CSV table of C-alpha atoms and ligand atoms in Angstrom, one decimal:
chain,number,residue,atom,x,y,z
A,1,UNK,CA,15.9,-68.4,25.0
A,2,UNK,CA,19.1,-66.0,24.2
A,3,UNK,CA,22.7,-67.6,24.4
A,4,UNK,CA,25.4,-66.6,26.2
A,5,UNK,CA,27.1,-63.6,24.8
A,6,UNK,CA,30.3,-64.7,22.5
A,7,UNK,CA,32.5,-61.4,24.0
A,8,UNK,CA,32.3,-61.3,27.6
A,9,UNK,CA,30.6,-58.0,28.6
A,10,UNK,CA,32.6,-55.7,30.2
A,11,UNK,CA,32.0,-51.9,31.7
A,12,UNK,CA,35.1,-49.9,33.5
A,13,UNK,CA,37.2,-52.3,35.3
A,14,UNK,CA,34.8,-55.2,35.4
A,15,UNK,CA,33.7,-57.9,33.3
A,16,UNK,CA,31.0,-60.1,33.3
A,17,UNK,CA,32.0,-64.0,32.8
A,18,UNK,CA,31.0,-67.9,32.9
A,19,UNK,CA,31.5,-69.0,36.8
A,20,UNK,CA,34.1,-71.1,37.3
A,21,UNK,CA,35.2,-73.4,40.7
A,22,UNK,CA,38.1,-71.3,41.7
A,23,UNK,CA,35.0,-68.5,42.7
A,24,UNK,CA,34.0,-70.6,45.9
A,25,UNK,CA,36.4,-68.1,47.9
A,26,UNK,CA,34.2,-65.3,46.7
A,27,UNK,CA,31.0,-67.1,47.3
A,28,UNK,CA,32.6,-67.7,51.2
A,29,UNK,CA,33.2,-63.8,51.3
A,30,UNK,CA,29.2,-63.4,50.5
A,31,UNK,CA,27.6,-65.9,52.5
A,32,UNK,CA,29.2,-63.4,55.4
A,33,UNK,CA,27.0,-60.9,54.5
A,34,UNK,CA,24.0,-60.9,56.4
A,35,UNK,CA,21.5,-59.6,53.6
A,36,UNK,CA,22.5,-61.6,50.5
A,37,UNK,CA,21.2,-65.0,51.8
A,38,UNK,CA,18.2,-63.9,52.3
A,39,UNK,CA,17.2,-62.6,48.9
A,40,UNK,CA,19.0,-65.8,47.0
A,41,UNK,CA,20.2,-69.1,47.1
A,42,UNK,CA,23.4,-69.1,49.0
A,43,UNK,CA,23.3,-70.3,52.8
A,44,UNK,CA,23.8,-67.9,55.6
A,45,UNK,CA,27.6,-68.1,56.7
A,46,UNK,CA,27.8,-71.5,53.6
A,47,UNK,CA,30.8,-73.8,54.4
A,48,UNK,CA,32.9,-74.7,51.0
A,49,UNK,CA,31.2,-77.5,50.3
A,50,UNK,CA,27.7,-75.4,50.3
A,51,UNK,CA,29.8,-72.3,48.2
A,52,UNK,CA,30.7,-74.9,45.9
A,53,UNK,CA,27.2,-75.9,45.1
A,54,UNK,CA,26.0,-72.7,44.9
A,55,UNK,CA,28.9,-71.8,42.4
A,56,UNK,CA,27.6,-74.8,40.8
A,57,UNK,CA,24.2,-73.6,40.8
A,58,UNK,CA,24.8,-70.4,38.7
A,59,UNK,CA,26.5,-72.4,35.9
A,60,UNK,CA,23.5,-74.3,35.5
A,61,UNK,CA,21.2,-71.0,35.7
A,62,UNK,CA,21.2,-70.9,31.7
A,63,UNK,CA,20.6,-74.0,30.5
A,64,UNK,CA,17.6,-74.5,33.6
A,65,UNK,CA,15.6,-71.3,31.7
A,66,UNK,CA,16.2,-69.2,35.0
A,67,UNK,CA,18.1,-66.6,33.6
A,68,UNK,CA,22.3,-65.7,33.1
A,69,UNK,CA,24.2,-65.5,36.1
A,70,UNK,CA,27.4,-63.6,35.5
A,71,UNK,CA,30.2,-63.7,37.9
A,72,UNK,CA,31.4,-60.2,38.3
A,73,UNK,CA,35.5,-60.0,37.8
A,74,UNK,CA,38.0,-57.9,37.5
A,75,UNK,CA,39.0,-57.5,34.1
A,76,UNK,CA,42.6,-57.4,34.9
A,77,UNK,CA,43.0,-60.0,36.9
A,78,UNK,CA,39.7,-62.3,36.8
A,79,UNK,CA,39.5,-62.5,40.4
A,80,UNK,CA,35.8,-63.0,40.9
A,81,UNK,CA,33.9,-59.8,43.2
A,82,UNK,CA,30.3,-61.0,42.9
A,83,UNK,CA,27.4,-62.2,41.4
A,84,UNK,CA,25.0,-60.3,39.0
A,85,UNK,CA,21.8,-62.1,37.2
A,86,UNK,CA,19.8,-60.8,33.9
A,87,UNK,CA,16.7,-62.8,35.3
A,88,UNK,CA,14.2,-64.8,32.2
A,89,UNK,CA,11.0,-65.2,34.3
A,90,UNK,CA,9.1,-62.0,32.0
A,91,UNK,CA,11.0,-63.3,28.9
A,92,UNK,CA,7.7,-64.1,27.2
A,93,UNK,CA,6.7,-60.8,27.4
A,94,UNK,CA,9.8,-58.8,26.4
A,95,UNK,CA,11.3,-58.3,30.4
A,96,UNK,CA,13.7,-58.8,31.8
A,97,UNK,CA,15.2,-58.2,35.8
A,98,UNK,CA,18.8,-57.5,36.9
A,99,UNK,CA,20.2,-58.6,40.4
A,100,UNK,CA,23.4,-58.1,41.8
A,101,UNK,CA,25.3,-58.9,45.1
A,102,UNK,CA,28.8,-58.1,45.4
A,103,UNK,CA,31.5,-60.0,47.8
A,104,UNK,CA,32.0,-57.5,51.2
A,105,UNK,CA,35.8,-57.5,50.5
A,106,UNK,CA,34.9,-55.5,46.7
A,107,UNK,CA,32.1,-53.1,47.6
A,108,UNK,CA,32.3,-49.3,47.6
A,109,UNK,CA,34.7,-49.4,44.7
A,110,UNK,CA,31.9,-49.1,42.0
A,111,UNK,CA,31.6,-52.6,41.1
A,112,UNK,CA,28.2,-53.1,41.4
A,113,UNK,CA,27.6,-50.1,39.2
A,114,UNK,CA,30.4,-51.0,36.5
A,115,UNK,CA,28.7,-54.5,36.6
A,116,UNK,CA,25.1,-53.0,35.8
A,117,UNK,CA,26.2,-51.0,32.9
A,118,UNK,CA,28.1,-53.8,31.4
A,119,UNK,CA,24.8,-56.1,32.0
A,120,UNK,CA,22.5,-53.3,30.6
A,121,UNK,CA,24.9,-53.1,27.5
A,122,UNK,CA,24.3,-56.8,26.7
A,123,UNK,CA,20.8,-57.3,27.3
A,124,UNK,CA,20.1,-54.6,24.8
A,125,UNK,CA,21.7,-57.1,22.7
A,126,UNK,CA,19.4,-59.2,22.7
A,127,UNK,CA,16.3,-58.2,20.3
A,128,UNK,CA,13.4,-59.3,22.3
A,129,UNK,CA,14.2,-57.5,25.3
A,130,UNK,CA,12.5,-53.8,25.5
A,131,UNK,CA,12.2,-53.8,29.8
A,132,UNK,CA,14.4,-54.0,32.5
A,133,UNK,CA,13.1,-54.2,36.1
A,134,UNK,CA,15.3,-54.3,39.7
A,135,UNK,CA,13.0,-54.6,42.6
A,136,UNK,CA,15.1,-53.1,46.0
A,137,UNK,CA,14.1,-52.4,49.5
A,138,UNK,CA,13.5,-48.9,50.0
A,139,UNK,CA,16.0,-48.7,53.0
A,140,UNK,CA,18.6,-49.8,50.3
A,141,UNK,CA,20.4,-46.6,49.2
A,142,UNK,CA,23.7,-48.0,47.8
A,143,UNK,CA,21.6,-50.4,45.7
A,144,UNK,CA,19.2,-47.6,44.4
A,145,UNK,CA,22.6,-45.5,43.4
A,146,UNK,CA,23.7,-48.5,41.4
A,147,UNK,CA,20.4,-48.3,39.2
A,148,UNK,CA,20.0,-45.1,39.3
A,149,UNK,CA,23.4,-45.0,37.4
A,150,UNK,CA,22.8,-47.2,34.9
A,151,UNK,CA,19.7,-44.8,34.0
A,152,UNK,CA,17.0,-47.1,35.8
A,153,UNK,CA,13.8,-44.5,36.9
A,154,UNK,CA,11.3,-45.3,39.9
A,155,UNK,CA,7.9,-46.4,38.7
A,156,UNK,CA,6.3,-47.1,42.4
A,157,UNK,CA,6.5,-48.8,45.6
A,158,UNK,CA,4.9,-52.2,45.5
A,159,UNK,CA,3.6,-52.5,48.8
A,160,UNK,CA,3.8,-56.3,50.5
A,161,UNK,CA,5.1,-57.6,47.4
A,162,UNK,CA,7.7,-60.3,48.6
A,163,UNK,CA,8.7,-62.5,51.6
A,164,UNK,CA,12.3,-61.5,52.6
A,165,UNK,CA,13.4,-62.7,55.6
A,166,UNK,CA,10.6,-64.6,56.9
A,167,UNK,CA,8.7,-60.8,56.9
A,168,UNK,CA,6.6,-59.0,54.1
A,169,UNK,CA,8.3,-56.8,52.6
A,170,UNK,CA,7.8,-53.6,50.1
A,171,UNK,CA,9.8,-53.8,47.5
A,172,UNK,CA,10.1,-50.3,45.1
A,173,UNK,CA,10.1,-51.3,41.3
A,174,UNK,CA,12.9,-49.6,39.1
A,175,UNK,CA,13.0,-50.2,35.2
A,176,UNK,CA,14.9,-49.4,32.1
A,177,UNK,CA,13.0,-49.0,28.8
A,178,UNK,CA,14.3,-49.7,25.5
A,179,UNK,CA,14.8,-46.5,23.9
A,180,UNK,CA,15.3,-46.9,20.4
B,228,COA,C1,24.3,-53.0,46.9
B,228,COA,C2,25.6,-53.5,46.6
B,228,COA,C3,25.5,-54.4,45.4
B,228,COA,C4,26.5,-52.3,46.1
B,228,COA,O1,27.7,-52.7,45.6
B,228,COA,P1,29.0,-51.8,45.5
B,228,COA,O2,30.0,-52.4,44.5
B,228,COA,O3,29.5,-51.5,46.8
B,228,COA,O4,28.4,-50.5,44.9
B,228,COA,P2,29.2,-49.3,44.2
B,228,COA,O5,30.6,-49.2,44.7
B,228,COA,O6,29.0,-49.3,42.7
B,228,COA,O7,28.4,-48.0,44.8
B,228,COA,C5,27.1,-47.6,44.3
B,228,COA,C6,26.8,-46.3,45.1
B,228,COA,O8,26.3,-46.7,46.4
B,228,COA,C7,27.1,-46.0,47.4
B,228,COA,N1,27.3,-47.0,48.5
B,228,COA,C8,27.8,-48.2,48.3
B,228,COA,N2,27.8,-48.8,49.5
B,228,COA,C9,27.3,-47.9,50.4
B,228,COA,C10,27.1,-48.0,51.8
B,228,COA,N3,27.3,-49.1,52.5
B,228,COA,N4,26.6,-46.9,52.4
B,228,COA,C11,26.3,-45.8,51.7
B,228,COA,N5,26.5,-45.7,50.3
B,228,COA,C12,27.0,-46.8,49.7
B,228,COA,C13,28.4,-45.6,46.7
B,228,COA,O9,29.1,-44.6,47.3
B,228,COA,C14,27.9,-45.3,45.3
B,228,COA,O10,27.3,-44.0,45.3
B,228,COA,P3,27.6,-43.0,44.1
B,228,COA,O11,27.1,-43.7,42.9
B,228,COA,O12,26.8,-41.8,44.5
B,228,COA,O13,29.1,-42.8,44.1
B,228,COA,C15,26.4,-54.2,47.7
B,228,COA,O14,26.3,-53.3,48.9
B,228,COA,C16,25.7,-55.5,48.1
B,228,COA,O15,26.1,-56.5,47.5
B,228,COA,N6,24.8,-55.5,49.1
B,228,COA,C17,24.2,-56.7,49.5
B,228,COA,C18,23.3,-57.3,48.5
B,228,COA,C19,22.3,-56.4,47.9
B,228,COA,O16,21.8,-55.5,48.6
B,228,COA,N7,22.0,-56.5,46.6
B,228,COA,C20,21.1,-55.7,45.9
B,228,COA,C21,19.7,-56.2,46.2
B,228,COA,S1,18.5,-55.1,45.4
């Protein structure tokens, strides 16, 4: 398994670090979304004590062989604006997937896509790495601009590939090839 990077990746005005306690405020500001719980760990509306965990929970995400799970923070200030995860389960076999949730509070300021770019730039770091996948819900446009920025290309729609939600869902499959 890969370490954790010694300089903190960072793209634009984000960069991607180690979460610490102080990030249950952010974790509060997600669990309001409606969406987020349902494709990860944290509880639907999570008091602090369940925020807490589930900051808890990421800082364990390396060392359980599930994958890095970078808090998202502003550069300047550290303040942390969300979650994004470079995902192990395909490390075997050279891939790699990226997921990202960012707090309601940050979005729409180009976070999410500042926070891809800096996560692409690292896992090309890492040698035995050559594919990138982000599987999104084809009703999900902002999140299909984020990959699409980072240079992700659609490969297919992979039809009842998940359970979101209690419901099946389609899911299309995005991916980033190692170029050189
Ligand atoms: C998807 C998500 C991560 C985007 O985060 P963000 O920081 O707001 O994204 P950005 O500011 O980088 O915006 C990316 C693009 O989407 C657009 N966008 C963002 N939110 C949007 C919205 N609600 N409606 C329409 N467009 C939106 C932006 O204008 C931008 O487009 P551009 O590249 O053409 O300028 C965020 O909405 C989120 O956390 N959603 C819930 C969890 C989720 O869906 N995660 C991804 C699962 S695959």
């Amino acid at each position: 398994m890969p370490s954790w990077p010694d300089v903190a990746p960072r793209h634009g005005r984000v960069v991607l670090r180690e979460f610490e306690p102080g990030d249950v405020d952010m974790a509060l500001d997600l669990a309001t979304d409606p969406y987020v719980p349902l494709i990860g760990t944290l509880p639907a509306h999570a008091d602090r004590d369940q925020a807490s965990a589930w900051v808890e929970q990421q800082r364990r995400r390396l060392t359980e062989g599930v994958g890095f799970a970078f808090a998202i923070a502003d550069h300047s200030t550290g303040k942390a604006l969300g979650l994004i995860g470079l995902w192990l389960s395909g490390w075997p076999h050279g891939r790699a997937s990226v997921g990202y949730s960012v707090a309601p509070l940050a979005r729409r300021t180009g976070v999410a896509t500042d926070a891809l770019r800096a996560l692409v730039d690292f896992a090309w770091t890492i040698p035995e790495l050559f594919r990138l996948e982000a599987y999104i819900e084809p009703f999900n446009t902002p999140s299909q601009r984020v990959v699409r920025r980072a240079g992700f290309e659609v490969e297919g729609l992979l039809r009842s590939h998940q359970e979101i939600g209690g419901a099946r869902r389609d899911l299309l499959l995005y991916s980033l090839i190692r170029l050189e």
